mmCIF file of C-alpha atoms in Angstrom:
data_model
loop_
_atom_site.group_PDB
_atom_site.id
_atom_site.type_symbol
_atom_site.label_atom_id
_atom_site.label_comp_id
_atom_site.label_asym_id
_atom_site.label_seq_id
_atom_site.Cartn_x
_atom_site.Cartn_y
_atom_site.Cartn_z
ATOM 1 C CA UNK P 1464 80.952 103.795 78.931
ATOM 2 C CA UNK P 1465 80.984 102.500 75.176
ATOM 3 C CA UNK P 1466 77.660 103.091 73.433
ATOM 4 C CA UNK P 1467 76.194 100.063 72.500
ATOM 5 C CA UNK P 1468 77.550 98.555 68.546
ATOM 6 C CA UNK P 1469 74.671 98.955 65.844
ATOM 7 C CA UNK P 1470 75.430 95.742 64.026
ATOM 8 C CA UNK P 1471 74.552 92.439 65.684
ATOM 9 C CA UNK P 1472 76.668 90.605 68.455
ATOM 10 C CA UNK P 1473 79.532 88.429 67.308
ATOM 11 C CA UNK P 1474 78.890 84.857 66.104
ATOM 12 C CA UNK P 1475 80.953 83.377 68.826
ATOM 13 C CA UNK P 1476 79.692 79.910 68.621
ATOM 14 C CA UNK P 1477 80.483 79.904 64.842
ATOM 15 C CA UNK P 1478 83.804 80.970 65.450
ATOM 16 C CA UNK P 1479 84.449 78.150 68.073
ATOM 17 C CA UNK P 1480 83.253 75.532 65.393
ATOM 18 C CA UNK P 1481 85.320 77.292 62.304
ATOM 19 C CA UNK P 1482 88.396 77.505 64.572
ATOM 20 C CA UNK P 1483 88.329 74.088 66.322
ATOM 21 C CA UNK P 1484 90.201 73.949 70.145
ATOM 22 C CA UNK P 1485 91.745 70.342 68.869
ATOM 23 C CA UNK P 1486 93.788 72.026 66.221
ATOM 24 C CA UNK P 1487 95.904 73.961 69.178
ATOM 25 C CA UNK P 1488 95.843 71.119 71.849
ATOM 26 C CA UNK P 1489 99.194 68.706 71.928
ATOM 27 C CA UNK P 1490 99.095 65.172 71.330
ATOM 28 C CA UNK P 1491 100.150 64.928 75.198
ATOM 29 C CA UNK P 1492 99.084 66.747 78.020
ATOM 30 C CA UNK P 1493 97.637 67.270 81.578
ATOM 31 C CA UNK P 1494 93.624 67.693 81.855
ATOM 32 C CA UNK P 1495 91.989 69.729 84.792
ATOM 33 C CA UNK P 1496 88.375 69.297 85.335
ATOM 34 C CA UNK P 1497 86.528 71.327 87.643
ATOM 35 C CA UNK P 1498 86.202 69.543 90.384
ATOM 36 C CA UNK P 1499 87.644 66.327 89.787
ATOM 37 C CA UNK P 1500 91.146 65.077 89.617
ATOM 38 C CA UNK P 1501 93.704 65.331 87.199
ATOM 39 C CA UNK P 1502 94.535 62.996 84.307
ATOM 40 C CA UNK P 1503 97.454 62.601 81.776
ATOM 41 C CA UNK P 1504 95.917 62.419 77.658
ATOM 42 C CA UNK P 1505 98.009 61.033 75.263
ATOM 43 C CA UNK P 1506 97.011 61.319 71.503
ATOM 44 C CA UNK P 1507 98.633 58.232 70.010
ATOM 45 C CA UNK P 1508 97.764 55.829 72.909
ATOM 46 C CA UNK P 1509 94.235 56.367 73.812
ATOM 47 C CA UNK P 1510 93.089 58.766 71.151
ATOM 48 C CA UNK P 1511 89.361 58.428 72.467
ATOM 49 C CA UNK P 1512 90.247 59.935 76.190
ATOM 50 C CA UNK P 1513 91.966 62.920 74.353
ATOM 51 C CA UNK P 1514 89.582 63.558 72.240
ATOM 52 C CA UNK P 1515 86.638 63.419 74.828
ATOM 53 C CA UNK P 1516 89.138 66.412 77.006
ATOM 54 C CA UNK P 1517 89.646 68.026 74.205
ATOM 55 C CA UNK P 1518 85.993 68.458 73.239
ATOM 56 C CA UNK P 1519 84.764 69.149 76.741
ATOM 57 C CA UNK P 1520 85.068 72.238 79.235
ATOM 58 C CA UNK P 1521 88.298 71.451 80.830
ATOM 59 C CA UNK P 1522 91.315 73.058 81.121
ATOM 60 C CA UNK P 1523 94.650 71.492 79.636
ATOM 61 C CA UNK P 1524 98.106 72.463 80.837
ATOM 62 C CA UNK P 1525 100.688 72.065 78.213
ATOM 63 C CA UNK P 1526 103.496 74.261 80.194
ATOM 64 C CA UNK P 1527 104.868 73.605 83.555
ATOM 65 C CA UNK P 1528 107.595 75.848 85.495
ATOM 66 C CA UNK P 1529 108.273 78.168 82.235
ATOM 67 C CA UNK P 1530 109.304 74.797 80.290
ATOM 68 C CA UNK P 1531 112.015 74.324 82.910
ATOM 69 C CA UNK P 1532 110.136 71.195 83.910
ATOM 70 C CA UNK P 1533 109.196 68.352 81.754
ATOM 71 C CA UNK P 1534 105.693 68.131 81.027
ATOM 72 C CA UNK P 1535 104.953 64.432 82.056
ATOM 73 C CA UNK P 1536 102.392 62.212 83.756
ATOM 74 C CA UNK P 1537 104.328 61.802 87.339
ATOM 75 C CA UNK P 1538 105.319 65.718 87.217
ATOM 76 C CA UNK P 1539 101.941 67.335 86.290
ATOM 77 C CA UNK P 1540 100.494 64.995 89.331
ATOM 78 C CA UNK P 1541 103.222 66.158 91.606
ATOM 79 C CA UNK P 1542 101.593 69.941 91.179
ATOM 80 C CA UNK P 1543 104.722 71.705 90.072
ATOM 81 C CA UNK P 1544 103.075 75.098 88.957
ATOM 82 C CA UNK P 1545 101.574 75.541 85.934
ATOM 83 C CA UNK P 1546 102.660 78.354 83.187
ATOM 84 C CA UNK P 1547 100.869 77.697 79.762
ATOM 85 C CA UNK P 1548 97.207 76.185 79.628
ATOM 86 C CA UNK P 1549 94.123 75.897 77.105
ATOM 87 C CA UNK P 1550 91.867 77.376 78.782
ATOM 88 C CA UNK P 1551 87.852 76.704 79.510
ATOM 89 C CA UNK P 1552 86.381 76.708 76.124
ATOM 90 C CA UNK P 1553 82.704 78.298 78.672
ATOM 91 C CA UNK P 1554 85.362 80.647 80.164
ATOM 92 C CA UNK P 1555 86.967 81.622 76.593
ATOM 93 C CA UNK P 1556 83.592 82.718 74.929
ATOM 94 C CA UNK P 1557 82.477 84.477 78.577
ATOM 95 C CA UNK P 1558 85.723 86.763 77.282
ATOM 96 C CA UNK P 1559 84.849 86.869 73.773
ATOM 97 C CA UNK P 1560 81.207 87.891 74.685
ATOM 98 C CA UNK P 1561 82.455 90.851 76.915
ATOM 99 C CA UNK P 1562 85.497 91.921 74.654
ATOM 100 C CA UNK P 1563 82.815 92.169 71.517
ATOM 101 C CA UNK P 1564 84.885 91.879 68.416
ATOM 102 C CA UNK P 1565 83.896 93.155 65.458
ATOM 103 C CA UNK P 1566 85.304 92.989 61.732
ATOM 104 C CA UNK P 1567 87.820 95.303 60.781
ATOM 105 C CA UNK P 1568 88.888 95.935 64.680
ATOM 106 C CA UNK P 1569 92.559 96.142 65.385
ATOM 107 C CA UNK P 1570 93.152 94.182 68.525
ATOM 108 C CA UNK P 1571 95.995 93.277 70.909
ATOM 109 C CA UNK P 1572 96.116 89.878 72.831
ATOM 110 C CA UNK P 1573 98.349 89.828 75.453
ATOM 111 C CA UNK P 1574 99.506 86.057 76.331
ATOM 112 C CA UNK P 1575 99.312 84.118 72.707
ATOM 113 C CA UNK P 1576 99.860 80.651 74.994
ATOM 114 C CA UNK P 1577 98.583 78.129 72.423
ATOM 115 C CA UNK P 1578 97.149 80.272 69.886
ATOM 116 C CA UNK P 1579 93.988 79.644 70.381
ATOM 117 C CA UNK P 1580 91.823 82.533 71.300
ATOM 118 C CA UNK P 1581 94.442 84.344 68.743
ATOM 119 C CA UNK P 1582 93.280 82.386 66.102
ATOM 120 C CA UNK P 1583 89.337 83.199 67.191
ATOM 121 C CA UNK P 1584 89.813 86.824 67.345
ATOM 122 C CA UNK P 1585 91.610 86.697 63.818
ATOM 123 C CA UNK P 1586 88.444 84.854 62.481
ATOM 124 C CA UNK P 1587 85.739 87.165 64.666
ATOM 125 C CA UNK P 1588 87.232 90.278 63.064
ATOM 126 C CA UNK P 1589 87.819 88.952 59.625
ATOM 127 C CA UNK P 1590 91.261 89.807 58.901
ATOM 128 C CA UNK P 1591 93.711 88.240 60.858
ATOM 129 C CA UNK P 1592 96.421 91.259 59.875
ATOM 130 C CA UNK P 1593 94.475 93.623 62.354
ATOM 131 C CA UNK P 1594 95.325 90.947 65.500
ATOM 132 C CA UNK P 1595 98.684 91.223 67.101
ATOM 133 C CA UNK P 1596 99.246 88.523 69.912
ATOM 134 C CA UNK P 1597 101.954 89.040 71.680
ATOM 135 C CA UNK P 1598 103.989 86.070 73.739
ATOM 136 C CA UNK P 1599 106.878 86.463 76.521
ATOM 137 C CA UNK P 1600 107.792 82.855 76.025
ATOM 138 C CA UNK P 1601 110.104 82.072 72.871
ATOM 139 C CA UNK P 1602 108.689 78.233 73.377
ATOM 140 C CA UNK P 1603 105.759 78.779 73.827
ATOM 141 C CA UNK P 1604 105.451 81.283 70.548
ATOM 142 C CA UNK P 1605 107.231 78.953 67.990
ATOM 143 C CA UNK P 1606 104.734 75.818 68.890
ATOM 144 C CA UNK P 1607 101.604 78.739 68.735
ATOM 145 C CA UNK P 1608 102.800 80.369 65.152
ATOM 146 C CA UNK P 1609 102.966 76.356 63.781
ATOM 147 C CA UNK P 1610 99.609 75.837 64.798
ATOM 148 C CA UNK P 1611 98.312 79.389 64.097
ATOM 149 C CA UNK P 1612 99.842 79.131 60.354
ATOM 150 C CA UNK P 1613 98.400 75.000 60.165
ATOM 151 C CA UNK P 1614 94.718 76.485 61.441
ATOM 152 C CA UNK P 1615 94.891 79.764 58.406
ATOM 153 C CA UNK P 1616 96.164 82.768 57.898
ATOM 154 C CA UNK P 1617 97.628 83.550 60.998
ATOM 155 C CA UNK P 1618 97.484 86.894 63.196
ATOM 156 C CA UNK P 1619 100.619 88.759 63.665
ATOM 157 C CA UNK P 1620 102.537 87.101 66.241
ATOM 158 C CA UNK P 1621 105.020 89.025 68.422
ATOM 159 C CA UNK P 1622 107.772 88.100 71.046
ATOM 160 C CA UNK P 1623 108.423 89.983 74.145
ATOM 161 C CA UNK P 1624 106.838 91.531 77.345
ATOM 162 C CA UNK P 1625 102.741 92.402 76.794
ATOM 163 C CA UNK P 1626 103.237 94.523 79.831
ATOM 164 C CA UNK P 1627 104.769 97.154 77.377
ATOM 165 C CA UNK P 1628 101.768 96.477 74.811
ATOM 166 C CA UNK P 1629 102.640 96.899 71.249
ATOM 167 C CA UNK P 1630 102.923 100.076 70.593
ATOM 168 C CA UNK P 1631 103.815 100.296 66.835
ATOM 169 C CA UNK P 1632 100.554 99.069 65.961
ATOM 170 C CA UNK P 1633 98.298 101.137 68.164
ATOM 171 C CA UNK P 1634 95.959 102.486 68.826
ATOM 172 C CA UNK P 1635 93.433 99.357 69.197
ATOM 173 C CA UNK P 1636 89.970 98.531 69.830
ATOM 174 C CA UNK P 1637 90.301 95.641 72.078
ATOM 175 C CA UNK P 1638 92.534 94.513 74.197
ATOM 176 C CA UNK P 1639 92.307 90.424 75.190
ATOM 177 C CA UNK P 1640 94.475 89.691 78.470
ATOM 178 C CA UNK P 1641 94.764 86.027 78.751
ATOM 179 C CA UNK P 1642 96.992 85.754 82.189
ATOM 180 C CA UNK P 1643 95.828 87.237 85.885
ATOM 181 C CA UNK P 1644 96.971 91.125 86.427
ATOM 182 C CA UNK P 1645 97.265 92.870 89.712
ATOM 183 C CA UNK P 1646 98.350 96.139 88.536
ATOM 184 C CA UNK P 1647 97.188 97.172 84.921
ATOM 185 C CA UNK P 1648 100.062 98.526 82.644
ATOM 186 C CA UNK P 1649 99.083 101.832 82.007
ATOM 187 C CA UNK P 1650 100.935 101.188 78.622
ATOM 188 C CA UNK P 1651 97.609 99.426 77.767
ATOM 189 C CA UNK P 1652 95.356 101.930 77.834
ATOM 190 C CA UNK P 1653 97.399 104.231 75.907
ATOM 191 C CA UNK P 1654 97.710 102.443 73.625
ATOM 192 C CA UNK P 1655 93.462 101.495 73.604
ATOM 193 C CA UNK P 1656 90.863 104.217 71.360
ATOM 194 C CA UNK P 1657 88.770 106.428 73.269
ATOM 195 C CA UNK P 1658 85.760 103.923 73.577
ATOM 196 C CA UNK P 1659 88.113 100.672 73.502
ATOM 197 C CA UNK P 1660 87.455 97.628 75.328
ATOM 198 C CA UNK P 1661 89.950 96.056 77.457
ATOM 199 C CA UNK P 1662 88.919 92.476 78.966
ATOM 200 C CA UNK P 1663 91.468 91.215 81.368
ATOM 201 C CA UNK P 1664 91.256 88.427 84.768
ATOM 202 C CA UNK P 1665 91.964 90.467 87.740
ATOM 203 C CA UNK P 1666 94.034 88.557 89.496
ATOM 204 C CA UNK P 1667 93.177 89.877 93.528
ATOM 205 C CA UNK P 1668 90.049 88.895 92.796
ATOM 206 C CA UNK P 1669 90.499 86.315 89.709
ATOM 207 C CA UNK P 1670 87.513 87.876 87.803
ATOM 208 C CA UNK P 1671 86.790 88.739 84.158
ATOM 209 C CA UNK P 1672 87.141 92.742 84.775
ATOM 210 C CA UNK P 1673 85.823 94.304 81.287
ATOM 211 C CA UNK P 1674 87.291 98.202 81.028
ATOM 212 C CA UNK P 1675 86.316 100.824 78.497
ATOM 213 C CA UNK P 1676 88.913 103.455 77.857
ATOM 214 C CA UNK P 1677 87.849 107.345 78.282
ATOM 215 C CA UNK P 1678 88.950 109.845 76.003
ATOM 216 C CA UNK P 1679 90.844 111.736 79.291
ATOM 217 C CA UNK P 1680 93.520 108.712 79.523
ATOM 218 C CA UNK P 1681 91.575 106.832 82.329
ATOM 219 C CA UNK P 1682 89.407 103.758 82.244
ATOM 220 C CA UNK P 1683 86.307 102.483 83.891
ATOM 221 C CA UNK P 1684 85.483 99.097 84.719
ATOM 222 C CA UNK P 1685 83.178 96.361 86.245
ATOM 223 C CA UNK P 1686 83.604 92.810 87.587
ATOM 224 C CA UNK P 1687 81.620 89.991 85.979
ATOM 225 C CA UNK P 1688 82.186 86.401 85.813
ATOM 226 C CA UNK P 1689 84.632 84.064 88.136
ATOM 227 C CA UNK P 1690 87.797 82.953 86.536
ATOM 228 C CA UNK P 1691 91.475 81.404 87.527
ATOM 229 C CA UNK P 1692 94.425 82.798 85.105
ATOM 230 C CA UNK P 1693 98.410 82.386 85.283
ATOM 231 C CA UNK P 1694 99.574 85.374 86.540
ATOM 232 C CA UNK P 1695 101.986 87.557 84.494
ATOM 233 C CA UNK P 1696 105.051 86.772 84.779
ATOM 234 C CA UNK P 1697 106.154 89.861 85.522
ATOM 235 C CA UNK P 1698 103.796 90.379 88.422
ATOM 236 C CA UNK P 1699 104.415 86.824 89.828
ATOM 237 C CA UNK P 1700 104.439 87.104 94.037
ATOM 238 C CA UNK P 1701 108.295 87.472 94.748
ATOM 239 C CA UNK P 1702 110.123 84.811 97.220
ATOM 240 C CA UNK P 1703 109.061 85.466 100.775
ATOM 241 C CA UNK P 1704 111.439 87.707 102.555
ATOM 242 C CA UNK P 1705 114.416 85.928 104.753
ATOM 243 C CA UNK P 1706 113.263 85.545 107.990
ATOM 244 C CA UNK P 1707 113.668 88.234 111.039
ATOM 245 C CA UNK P 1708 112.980 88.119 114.784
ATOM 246 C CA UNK P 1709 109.900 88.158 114.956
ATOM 247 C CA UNK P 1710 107.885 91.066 117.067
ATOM 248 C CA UNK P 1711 105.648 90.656 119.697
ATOM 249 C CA UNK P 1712 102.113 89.309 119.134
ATOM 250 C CA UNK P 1713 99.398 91.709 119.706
ATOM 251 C CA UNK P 1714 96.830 89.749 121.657
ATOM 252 C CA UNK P 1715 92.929 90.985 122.672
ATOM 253 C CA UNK P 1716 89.891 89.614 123.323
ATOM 254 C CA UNK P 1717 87.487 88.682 120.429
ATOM 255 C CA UNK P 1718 84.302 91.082 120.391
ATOM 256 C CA UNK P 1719 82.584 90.407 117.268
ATOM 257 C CA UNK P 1720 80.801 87.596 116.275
ATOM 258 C CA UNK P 1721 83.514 86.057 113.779
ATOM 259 C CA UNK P 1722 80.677 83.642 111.822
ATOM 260 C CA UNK P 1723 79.419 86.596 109.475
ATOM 261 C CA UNK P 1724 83.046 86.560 108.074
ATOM 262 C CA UNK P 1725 83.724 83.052 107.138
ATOM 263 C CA UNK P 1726 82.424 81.883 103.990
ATOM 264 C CA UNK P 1727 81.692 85.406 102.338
ATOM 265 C CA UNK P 1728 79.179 86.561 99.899
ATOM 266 C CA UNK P 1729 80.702 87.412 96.689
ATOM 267 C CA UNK P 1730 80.661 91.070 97.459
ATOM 268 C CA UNK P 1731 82.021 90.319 100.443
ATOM 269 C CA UNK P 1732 84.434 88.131 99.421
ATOM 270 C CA UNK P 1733 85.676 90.267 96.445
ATOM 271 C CA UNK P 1734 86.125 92.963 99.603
ATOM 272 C CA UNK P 1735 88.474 90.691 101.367
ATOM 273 C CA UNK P 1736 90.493 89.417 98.311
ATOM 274 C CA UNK P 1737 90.991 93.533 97.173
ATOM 275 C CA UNK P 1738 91.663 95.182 100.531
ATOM 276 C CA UNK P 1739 93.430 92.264 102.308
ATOM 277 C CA UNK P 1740 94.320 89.793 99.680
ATOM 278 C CA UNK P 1741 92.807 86.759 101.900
ATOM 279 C CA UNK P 1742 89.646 85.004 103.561
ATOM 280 C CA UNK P 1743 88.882 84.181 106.824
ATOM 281 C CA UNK P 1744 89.354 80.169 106.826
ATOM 282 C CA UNK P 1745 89.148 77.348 109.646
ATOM 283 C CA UNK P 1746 91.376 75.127 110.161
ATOM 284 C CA UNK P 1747 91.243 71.420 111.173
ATOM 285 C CA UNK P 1748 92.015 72.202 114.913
ATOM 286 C CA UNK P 1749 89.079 74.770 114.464
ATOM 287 C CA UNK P 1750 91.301 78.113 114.596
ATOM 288 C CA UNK P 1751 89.946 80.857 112.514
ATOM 289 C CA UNK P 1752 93.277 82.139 110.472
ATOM 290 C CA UNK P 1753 94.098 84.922 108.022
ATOM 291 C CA UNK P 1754 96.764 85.106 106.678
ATOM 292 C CA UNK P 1755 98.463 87.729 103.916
ATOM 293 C CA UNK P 1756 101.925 89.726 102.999
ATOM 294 C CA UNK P 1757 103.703 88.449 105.819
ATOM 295 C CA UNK P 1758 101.452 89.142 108.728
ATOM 296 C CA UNK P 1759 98.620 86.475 110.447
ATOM 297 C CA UNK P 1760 96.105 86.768 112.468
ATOM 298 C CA UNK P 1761 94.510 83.764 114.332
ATOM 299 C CA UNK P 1762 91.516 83.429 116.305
ATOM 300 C CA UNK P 1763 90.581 80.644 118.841
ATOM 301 C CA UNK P 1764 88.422 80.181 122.159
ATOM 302 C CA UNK P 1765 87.206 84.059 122.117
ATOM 303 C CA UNK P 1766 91.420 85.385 122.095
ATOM 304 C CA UNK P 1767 92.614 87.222 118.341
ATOM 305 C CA UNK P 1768 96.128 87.142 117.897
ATOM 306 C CA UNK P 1769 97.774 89.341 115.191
ATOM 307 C CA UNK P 1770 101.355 89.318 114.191
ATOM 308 C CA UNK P 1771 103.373 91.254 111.379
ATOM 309 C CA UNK P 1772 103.121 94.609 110.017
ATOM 310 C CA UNK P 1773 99.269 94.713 109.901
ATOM 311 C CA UNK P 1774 96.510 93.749 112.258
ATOM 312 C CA UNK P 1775 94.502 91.744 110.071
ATOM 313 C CA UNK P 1776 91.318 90.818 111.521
ATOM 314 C CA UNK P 1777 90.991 94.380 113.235
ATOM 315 C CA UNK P 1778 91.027 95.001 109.010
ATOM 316 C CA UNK P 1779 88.606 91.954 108.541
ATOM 317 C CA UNK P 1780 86.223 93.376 110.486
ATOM 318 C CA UNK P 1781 86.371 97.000 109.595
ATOM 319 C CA UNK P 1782 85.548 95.453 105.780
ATOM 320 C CA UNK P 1783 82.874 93.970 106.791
ATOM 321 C CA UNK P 1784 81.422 96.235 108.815
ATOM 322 C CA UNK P 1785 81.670 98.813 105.672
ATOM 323 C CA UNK P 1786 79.865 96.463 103.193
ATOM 324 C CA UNK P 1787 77.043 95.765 105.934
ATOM 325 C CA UNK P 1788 76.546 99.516 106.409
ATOM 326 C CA UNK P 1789 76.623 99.708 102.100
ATOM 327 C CA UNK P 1790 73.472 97.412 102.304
ATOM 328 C CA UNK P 1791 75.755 94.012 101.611
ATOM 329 C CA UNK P 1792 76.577 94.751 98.369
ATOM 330 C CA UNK P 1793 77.621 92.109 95.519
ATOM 331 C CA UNK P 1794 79.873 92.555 92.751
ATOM 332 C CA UNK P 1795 77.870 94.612 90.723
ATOM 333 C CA UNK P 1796 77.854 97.549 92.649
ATOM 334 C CA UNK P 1797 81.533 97.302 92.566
ATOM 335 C CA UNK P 1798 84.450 98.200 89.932
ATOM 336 C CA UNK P 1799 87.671 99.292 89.055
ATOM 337 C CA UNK P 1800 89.055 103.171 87.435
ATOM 338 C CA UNK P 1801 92.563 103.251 86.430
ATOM 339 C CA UNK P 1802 94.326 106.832 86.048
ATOM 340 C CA UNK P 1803 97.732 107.656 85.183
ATOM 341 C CA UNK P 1804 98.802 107.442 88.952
ATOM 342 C CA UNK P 1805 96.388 105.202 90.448
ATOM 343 C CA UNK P 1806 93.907 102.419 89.881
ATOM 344 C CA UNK P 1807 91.724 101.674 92.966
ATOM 345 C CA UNK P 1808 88.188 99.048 93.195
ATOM 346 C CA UNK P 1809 85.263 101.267 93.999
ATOM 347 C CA UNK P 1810 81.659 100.604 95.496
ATOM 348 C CA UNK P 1811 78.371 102.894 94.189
ATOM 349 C CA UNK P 1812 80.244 105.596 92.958
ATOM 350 C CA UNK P 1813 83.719 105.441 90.758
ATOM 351 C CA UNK P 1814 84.365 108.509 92.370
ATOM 352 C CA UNK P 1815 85.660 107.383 95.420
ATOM 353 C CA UNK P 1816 88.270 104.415 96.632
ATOM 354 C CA UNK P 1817 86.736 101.317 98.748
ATOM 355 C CA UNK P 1818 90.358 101.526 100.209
ATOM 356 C CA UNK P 1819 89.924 105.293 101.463
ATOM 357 C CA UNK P 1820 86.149 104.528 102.921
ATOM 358 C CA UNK P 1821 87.842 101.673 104.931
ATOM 359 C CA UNK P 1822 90.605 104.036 106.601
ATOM 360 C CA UNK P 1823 88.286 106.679 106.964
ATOM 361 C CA UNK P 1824 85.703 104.520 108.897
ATOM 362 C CA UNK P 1825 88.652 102.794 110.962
ATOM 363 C CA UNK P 1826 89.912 106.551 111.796
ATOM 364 C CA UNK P 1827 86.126 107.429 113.025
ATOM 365 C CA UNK P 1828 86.143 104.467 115.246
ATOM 366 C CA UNK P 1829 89.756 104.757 116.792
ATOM 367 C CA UNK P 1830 89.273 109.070 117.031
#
């Protein structure tokens, strides 16, 4: 791991009061709170409600559908999905605390969005030439570089895929990933120093993963804080495949308690999300019901029923019945190392794959 800086942690709060959130918010938009409903602000009409959003820890889409649909009142209600949001200005520093950026440090945002945390990183390192941020969205760029050049001297501001990183101004020190990845481009940590940082939401689990870079081309990492990113768009779930007869259900008897499983710890619970990529949930007619990649399983008056390619809550079980035996572990015995050919979540020792500890113990029981 990265030895520790010498100089002093980086005046975050000082950045967030030089580099104010209003400057990159538009006069109209749709406002998120956490756990409360959804309201339209609109600059010019009632400039006291937007300012009170702007100023507090909400979120505030400004994109819907990739610009393909209008940004309005009635549509933002109707829940068409997201693409471009401010994000939580808690959730922003919690980033900015883990990625660490110091002066003079080259760094590569991935996701520009509104320009916001762009225009914080080009302040936290003091010279806004050493920040590239780098947008997919040709929209989305030209209203960031206007407020980016309005707010200062602006970091460098490229158009295209982040995936692919920049690679004609590597290497860098950090790396700030502002939208939800499943599989990390390997392009990023070549492209990262020996000792670089790399702060991304990983998006099976939706959690601020922090990474440091080795010098042998792999990367080690460890889950902190809960979050909710976009995903890339590149690694968007595709369209569910057409449909096909479908194949028998399997059908046996229920012989585990199924109450340890619902509501998970977050050990647990990041467990489920890696290794399945659902939870256990109840519905209203009191059916237990998992449910990922195109195969279900259900469970109801002491019967599991499993259909699709995998036999999910035989696989529910087997996960939980490894993170009992690990002592119930939470997320901070738990992580992530990325090689050239794999990247794989780990529990106590980087060494070795939750995955392949969860098909060895299901080969013990079934041999």
């Amino acid at each position: 791991m990265e030895p520790p800086r010498a100089h002093a942690p980086p005046p975050i709060a000082d950045a967030l009061i030089r580099v104010p959130r209003h400057a990159f918010i538009p006069a109209a938009a749709w406002v998120e709170p956490a756990g409360g409903d959804g309201y339209w602000i609109d600059r010019d009409r009632d400039p006291d409600r937007w300012w009170r959003a702007v100023c507090t820890d909400t979120v505030i889409y400004t994109q819907l559908d990739d610009g393909a649909t209008e940004l309005t009142p009635h549509n933002a209600a109707r829940a068409f999905a997201p693409t471009c949001s401010a994000s939580s200005p808690l959730l922003i520093a919690a980033f900015l605390r883990h990625l660490a950026p110091a002066p003079g440090d080259r760094i590569l945002e991935v996701g520009t969005g509104t320009g916001w945390t762009a225009a914080l990183l080009a302040d936290l390192t003091g010279d806004p030439g050493r920040v590239t941020t780098v947008e997919i969205d040709p929209a989305l760029a030209a209203t960031a570089a206007a407020a980016l050049r309005a707010a200062g001297p602006p970091p460098r501001l490229v158009v295209g895929d982040g995936t692919h990183g920049v690679p004609e101004h590597a290497p860098y020190d950090r790396l700030h990933i502002t939208a939800g990845v499943r599989e990390i481009p390997y392009a990023w940590i070549e492209q990262t120093r020996p000792g670089g940082v790399i702060v991304l939401p990983y998006a099976p689990v939706m959690r601020l993963l922090r990474l440091v870079v080795a010098g042998d081309g792999t990367a080690l990492g460890t889950f902190h804080e809960d979050c909710a990113f976009m995903l890339l768009r590149s690694q968007r779930p595709p369209a569910p495949p057409a449909a096909t007869a479908p194949a028998p259900d399997r059908v046996r008897a229920l012989e585990r308690d199924p109450a340890p499983l619902l509501d998970p710890p977050p050990g647990l619970q990041l467990l489920f999300d890696v290794l399945i990529g659902d939870l256990p949930w109840e519905d209203r007619t009191g059916t237990l019901v998992l449910d990922a990649a195109g195969s279900r399983a259900t469970v109801r008056e002491g019967r599991v029923i499993q259909r699709g390619p995998r036999d999910l809550w035989d696989e529910a079980e087997r996960v939980h019945a490894v993170w009992t035996d690990r002592g119930e572990p939470g997320p901070d015995r738990m992580g992530l190392r990325l090689t050239r050919e794999r990247q794989y979540v780990w529990l106590d020792d980087p060494a070795f794959a939750v995955a392949d500890i969860l098909t060895t113990r299901g080969e013990t029981e079934h041999g």
